[in-house]
GROMACS .gro file of C-alpha atoms in nm:
model
  268
    1MET     CA    1  -0.781  -1.602   1.131
    2THR     CA    2  -0.459  -1.719   1.292
    3GLY     CA    3  -0.121  -1.712   1.118
    4HIS     CA    4  -0.132  -2.093   1.079
    5SER     CA    5  -0.475  -2.091   0.915
    6THR     CA    6  -0.371  -1.800   0.694
    7ARG     CA    7  -0.073  -1.997   0.561
    8ARG     CA    8  -0.290  -2.304   0.505
    9ALA     CA    9  -0.547  -2.095   0.320
   10ALA     CA   10  -0.272  -1.940   0.109
   11THR     CA   11  -0.145  -2.284   0.006
   12THR     CA   12  -0.494  -2.384  -0.102
   13LEU     CA   13  -0.537  -2.058  -0.291
   14VAL     CA   14  -0.212  -2.111  -0.481
   15ALA     CA   15  -0.339  -2.448  -0.604
   16LEU     CA   16  -0.665  -2.288  -0.715
   17LEU     CA   17  -0.485  -2.004  -0.890
   18LEU     CA   18  -0.251  -2.238  -1.075
   19SER     CA   19  -0.549  -2.445  -1.188
   20SER     CA   20  -0.701  -2.123  -1.319
   21CYS     CA   21  -0.382  -2.051  -1.514
   22ALA     CA   22  -0.389  -2.394  -1.672
   23ALA     CA   23  -0.755  -2.353  -1.767
   24THR     CA   24  -0.697  -2.013  -1.928
   25GLY     CA   25  -0.369  -2.098  -2.099
   26THR     CA   26  -0.159  -1.860  -1.890
   27ALA     CA   27   0.202  -1.975  -1.859
   28VAL     CA   28   0.286  -2.114  -1.515
   29PRO     CA   29   0.629  -2.003  -1.384
   30THR     CA   30   0.893  -2.275  -1.353
   31SER     CA   31   1.008  -2.146  -1.012
   32PRO     CA   32   0.803  -2.265  -0.711
   33PRO     CA   33   0.512  -2.021  -0.682
   34SER     CA   34   0.371  -1.900  -0.354
   35LEU     CA   35   0.104  -1.665  -0.229
   36GLU     CA   36   0.097  -1.513   0.119
   37VAL     CA   37  -0.230  -1.364   0.241
   38THR     CA   38  -0.248  -1.135   0.545
   39PRO     CA   39  -0.597  -1.009   0.633
   40LEU     CA   40  -0.608  -0.674   0.810
   41ALA     CA   41  -0.721  -0.849   1.130
   42ASP     CA   42  -0.388  -1.039   1.138
   43VAL     CA   43  -0.165  -0.729   1.109
   44ARG     CA   44   0.018  -0.649   1.433
   45PHE     CA   45   0.040  -0.280   1.523
   46ASP     CA   46   0.296  -0.103   1.740
   47ALA     CA   47   0.411   0.256   1.797
   48LEU     CA   48   0.538   0.426   1.483
   49ASN     CA   49   0.748   0.668   1.689
   50PRO     CA   50   0.807   0.508   2.033
   51ALA     CA   51   0.976   0.827   2.157
   52ARG     CA   52   0.632   0.995   2.165
   53GLY     CA   53   0.480   0.732   2.393
   54ASP     CA   54   0.099   0.721   2.390
   55ALA     CA   55   0.092   1.020   2.152
   56SER     CA   56   0.248   0.810   1.874
   57PRO     CA   57   0.029   0.682   1.592
   58LEU     CA   58   0.031   0.307   1.535
   59ALA     CA   59   0.203   0.123   1.251
   60GLY     CA   60   0.148  -0.230   1.126
   61THR     CA   61   0.430  -0.377   0.917
   62LEU     CA   62   0.319  -0.566   0.605
   63PHE     CA   63   0.666  -0.646   0.472
   64GLY     CA   64   1.023  -0.550   0.549
   65ASP     CA   65   1.139  -0.382   0.869
   66ARG     CA   66   1.114  -0.010   0.947
   67ALA     CA   67   1.433  -0.036   1.151
   68GLY     CA   68   1.619  -0.228   0.879
   69SER     CA   69   1.770  -0.136   0.545
   70ALA     CA   70   1.534  -0.316   0.304
   71ALA     CA   71   1.224  -0.186   0.129
   72THR     CA   72   0.932  -0.177   0.373
   73GLY     CA   73   0.557  -0.131   0.359
   74PHE     CA   74   0.341  -0.058   0.664
   75LEU     CA   75  -0.004   0.061   0.765
   76PHE     CA   76  -0.031   0.401   0.937
   77ARG     CA   77  -0.314   0.418   1.193
   78PRO     CA   78  -0.350   0.744   1.390
   79VAL     CA   79  -0.642   0.851   1.607
   80ASP     CA   80  -0.902   1.105   1.497
   81GLY     CA   81  -0.760   1.456   1.543
   82PHE     CA   82  -0.397   1.342   1.533
   83SER     CA   83  -0.142   1.605   1.434
   84SER     CA   84   0.230   1.544   1.448
   85PRO     CA   85   0.482   1.808   1.551
   86PRO     CA   86   0.697   1.949   1.268
   87HIS     CA   87   0.964   1.693   1.175
   88ILE     CA   88   1.168   1.542   0.893
   89HIS     CA   89   1.254   1.191   0.778
   90ASN     CA   90   1.591   1.058   0.672
   91VAL     CA   91   1.431   0.874   0.376
   92SER     CA   92   1.155   0.956   0.130
   93TYR     CA   93   0.825   0.774   0.142
   94ARG     CA   94   0.508   0.738  -0.064
   95ALA     CA   95   0.161   0.673   0.074
   96ILE     CA   96  -0.204   0.607  -0.012
   97VAL     CA   97  -0.502   0.703   0.204
   98ILE     CA   98  -0.724   0.403   0.276
   99ARG     CA   99  -0.970   0.542   0.531
  100GLY     CA  100  -1.037   0.883   0.683
  101GLY     CA  101  -0.872   1.206   0.578
  102VAL     CA  102  -0.500   1.295   0.588
  103TYR     CA  103  -0.309   1.621   0.560
  104ASN     CA  104   0.063   1.601   0.487
  105GLY     CA  105   0.253   1.923   0.416
  106PRO     CA  106   0.416   2.237   0.557
  107PRO     CA  107   0.322   2.320   0.917
  108ASP     CA  108   0.199   2.672   0.834
  109ALA     CA  109   0.007   2.593   0.512
  110GLU     CA  110  -0.370   2.569   0.475
  111ARG     CA  111  -0.469   2.210   0.535
  112VAL     CA  112  -0.605   2.033   0.229
  113TRP     CA  113  -0.747   1.700   0.347
  114MET     CA  114  -0.684   1.402   0.125
  115PRO     CA  115  -0.974   1.152   0.117
  116PRO     CA  116  -0.950   0.774   0.066
  117GLY     CA  117  -0.779   0.683  -0.260
  118SER     CA  118  -0.544   0.985  -0.253
  119TYR     CA  119  -0.171   0.942  -0.313
  120TRP     CA  120   0.113   1.148  -0.167
  121THR     CA  121   0.489   1.146  -0.135
  122GLN     CA  122   0.714   1.300   0.129
  123PRO     CA  123   1.071   1.391   0.026
  124LEU     CA  124   1.351   1.319   0.268
  125GLY     CA  125   1.484   1.612   0.471
  126ALA     CA  126   1.179   1.840   0.425
  127VAL     CA  127   0.999   1.980   0.729
  128HIS     CA  128   0.631   1.881   0.740
  129ILE     CA  129   0.349   1.770   0.962
  130THR     CA  130   0.101   1.485   0.920
  131ALA     CA  131  -0.254   1.522   1.051
  132ALA     CA  132  -0.560   1.297   1.034
  133ARG     CA  133  -0.935   1.316   1.090
  134GLU     CA  134  -1.260   1.124   1.032
  135ALA     CA  135  -1.199   0.794   1.211
  136PRO     CA  136  -1.133   0.517   1.137
  137ILE     CA  137  -0.812   0.636   0.974
  138LEU     CA  138  -0.574   0.414   0.782
  139ALA     CA  139  -0.305   0.473   0.519
  140TYR     CA  140  -0.046   0.257   0.346
  141VAL     CA  141   0.314   0.386   0.357
  142GLU     CA  142   0.622   0.244   0.186
  143ILE     CA  143   0.992   0.320   0.165
  144ASP     CA  144   1.247   0.183  -0.080
  145GLU     CA  145   1.522   0.159   0.179
  146GLY     CA  146   1.550   0.208   0.553
  147PRO     CA  147   1.573   0.262   0.832
  148TYR     CA  148   1.269   0.490   0.864
  149LEU     CA  149   1.360   0.757   1.120
  150VAL     CA  150   1.194   1.071   1.258
  151ARG     CA  151   1.417   1.371   1.319
  152PRO     CA  152   1.356   1.727   1.455
  153PRO     CA  153   1.311   2.015   1.208
  154ASP     CA  154   1.648   2.170   1.294
  155GLN     CA  155   1.805   1.875   1.111
  156ALA     CA  156   1.628   1.959   0.783
  157PHE     CA  157   1.826   1.937   0.460
  158ALA     CA  158   1.756   2.007   0.095
  159SER     CA  159   1.696   1.747  -0.174
  160GLU     CA  160   1.598   1.754  -0.541
  161GLU     CA  161   1.269   1.576  -0.472
  162ARG     CA  162   0.937   1.758  -0.465
  163PRO     CA  163   0.625   1.638  -0.282
  164VAL     CA  164   0.330   1.492  -0.471
  165ASN     CA  165  -0.028   1.525  -0.348
  166LEU     CA  166  -0.292   1.372  -0.576
  167LEU     CA  167  -0.662   1.343  -0.497
  168PRO     CA  168  -0.845   1.044  -0.652
  169ALA     CA  169  -0.978   1.253  -0.944
  170ASP     CA  170  -0.623   1.373  -1.023
  171LEU     CA  171  -0.465   1.028  -1.053
  172PRO     CA  172  -0.334   0.929  -1.399
  173TRP     CA  173  -0.604   0.671  -1.475
  174GLU     CA  174  -0.591   0.470  -1.797
  175GLN     CA  175  -0.884   0.261  -1.914
  176ARG     CA  176  -0.807  -0.101  -2.001
  177ALA     CA  177  -1.033  -0.387  -2.105
  178GLY     CA  178  -1.251  -0.437  -1.798
  179PHE     CA  179  -1.053  -0.229  -1.544
  180ARG     CA  180  -0.855   0.094  -1.487
  181VAL     CA  181  -0.486   0.139  -1.403
  182ALA     CA  182  -0.301   0.439  -1.259
  183SER     CA  183   0.081   0.420  -1.268
  184LEU     CA  184   0.207   0.606  -0.961
  185TRP     CA  185   0.584   0.565  -0.972
  186GLY     CA  186   0.869   0.370  -1.130
  187ASP     CA  187   0.874   0.174  -1.452
  188ALA     CA  188   0.568  -0.026  -1.561
  189ALA     CA  189   0.803  -0.289  -1.712
  190GLY     CA  190   1.030  -0.301  -1.407
  191ARG     CA  191   1.009  -0.187  -1.047
  192GLY     CA  192   0.715   0.040  -0.975
  193GLY     CA  193   0.372   0.085  -0.824
  194GLN     CA  194   0.023   0.100  -0.974
  195LEU     CA  195  -0.335   0.130  -0.861
  196LEU     CA  196  -0.573  -0.123  -1.014
  197GLU     CA  197  -0.945  -0.043  -1.006
  198LEU     CA  198  -1.192  -0.323  -1.079
  199PRO     CA  199  -1.562  -0.256  -1.140
  200ALA     CA  200  -1.845  -0.406  -0.938
  201ASN     CA  201  -1.887  -0.775  -1.027
  202GLY     CA  202  -1.563  -0.756  -1.224
  203GLY     CA  203  -1.232  -0.929  -1.181
  204ALA     CA  204  -0.877  -0.955  -1.307
  205ILE     CA  205  -0.583  -1.195  -1.305
  206ALA     CA  206  -0.231  -1.061  -1.244
  207GLN     CA  207   0.088  -1.258  -1.300
  208SER     CA  208   0.461  -1.183  -1.307
  209SER     CA  209   0.781  -1.386  -1.307
  210GLU     CA  210   0.900  -1.151  -1.031
  211ASP     CA  211   0.759  -1.078  -0.685
  212PHE     CA  212   0.467  -0.844  -0.655
  213ARG     CA  213   0.285  -0.715  -0.350
  214VAL     CA  214  -0.080  -0.610  -0.327
  215VAL     CA  215  -0.254  -0.392  -0.066
  216VAL     CA  216  -0.632  -0.362  -0.069
  217ILE     CA  217  -0.726   0.008  -0.081
  218ALA     CA  218  -1.105   0.000  -0.127
  219GLY     CA  219  -1.388  -0.251  -0.160
  220LEU     CA  220  -1.390  -0.617  -0.061
  221PRO     CA  221  -1.212  -0.820  -0.331
  222THR     CA  222  -1.227  -1.197  -0.301
  223LEU     CA  223  -0.990  -1.477  -0.401
  224PRO     CA  224  -1.099  -1.805  -0.561
  225GLY     CA  225  -1.242  -2.023  -0.287
  226GLY     CA  226  -1.252  -1.731  -0.041
  227ASP     CA  227  -1.548  -1.717   0.197
  228ALA     CA  228  -1.534  -1.340   0.254
  229GLY     CA  229  -1.385  -1.032   0.097
  230LEU     CA  230  -1.047  -0.893   0.200
  231GLU     CA  231  -1.108  -0.564   0.378
  232PRO     CA  232  -0.902  -0.252   0.302
  233GLY     CA  233  -0.555  -0.278   0.454
  234SER     CA  234  -0.523  -0.651   0.380
  235TYR     CA  235  -0.200  -0.761   0.212
  236LEU     CA  236  -0.099  -1.024  -0.043
  237HIS     CA  237   0.248  -1.124  -0.164
  238ALA     CA  238   0.279  -1.331  -0.483
  239ARG     CA  239   0.605  -1.498  -0.589
  240GLY     CA  240   0.564  -1.627  -0.941
  241ALA     CA  241   0.199  -1.715  -0.875
  242ALA     CA  242  -0.101  -1.582  -1.062
  243LEU     CA  243  -0.332  -1.374  -0.847
  244GLU     CA  244  -0.702  -1.362  -0.927
  245LEU     CA  245  -0.922  -1.100  -0.763
  246ARG     CA  246  -1.294  -1.044  -0.807
  247CYS     CA  247  -1.521  -0.769  -0.676
  248GLY     CA  248  -1.873  -0.816  -0.546
  249ALA     CA  249  -2.153  -0.561  -0.549
  250GLU     CA  250  -1.910  -0.269  -0.517
  251ALA     CA  251  -1.599  -0.169  -0.709
  252CYS     CA  252  -1.261  -0.237  -0.550
  253THR     CA  253  -0.915  -0.086  -0.574
  254VAL     CA  254  -0.578  -0.242  -0.495
  255TYR     CA  255  -0.223  -0.110  -0.497
  256VAL     CA  256   0.034  -0.330  -0.674
  257ARG     CA  257   0.405  -0.291  -0.602
  258HIS     CA  258   0.606  -0.494  -0.855
  259ASP     CA  259   0.969  -0.586  -0.911
  260GLY     CA  260   0.910  -0.668  -1.279
  261ALA     CA  261   0.643  -0.630  -1.544
  262VAL     CA  262   0.301  -0.755  -1.430
  263ASP     CA  263   0.057  -0.894  -1.684
  264VAL     CA  264  -0.296  -0.794  -1.581
  265ARG     CA  265  -0.598  -0.912  -1.778
  266THR     CA  266  -0.970  -0.944  -1.722
  267GLY     CA  267  -1.062  -1.242  -1.508
  268GLY     CA  268  -1.295  -1.521  -1.613
   0.00000   0.00000   0.00000
């Protein structure tokens, strides 16, 4: 799908979603709503650390700019067997494994491989390595402010943050009517991030007066009028628009980053 066709499809989807809101009685925001849809196939990848040349893993920006100052989300795509040298970052980041297995931690520690659906954070200033196996490998990474820089371990510095490494079974899941939610960080009524798990043949509608961003983590969720499911790594950005997702024969999981409270309810 080209960028032009993606935008056209998004416009059509917004109209369908707003019709769904009217049919279900959900309040439609007064500000002009919009929905941007970026399938994984449309994400452009480049070197995450150009200084390493061909040894650098690839990164595909979903929103923001890794070299800028704003919040940024990108896809991390290393090769099978990748292992970074020890290093630090100038900013903290959080991440979710989408495909393959990832180790992120001290260089001399036993490697505990995180499977798809795992969540981890990396505090700024702390020396660590990142390794990956079991291709294809893909993870979602986000920062709250940039730029995102890689620095040698001799520039390490202390911070009050501590790393988080949660396997799927260790996530703080809460059962809701027709789906599960795991709050990962922030404030559920303000800025924060959650995982939303929908069962097979299930669906949900999410709406907020503020922006919210969605990354597909597992499964193939579809949008109203969509011909095919959105594969893991696909990205959606809703501004005041309701977003309806439905799963097919398998369950699906999405990550939702929100700037305000998001109302999620079972879809029709």
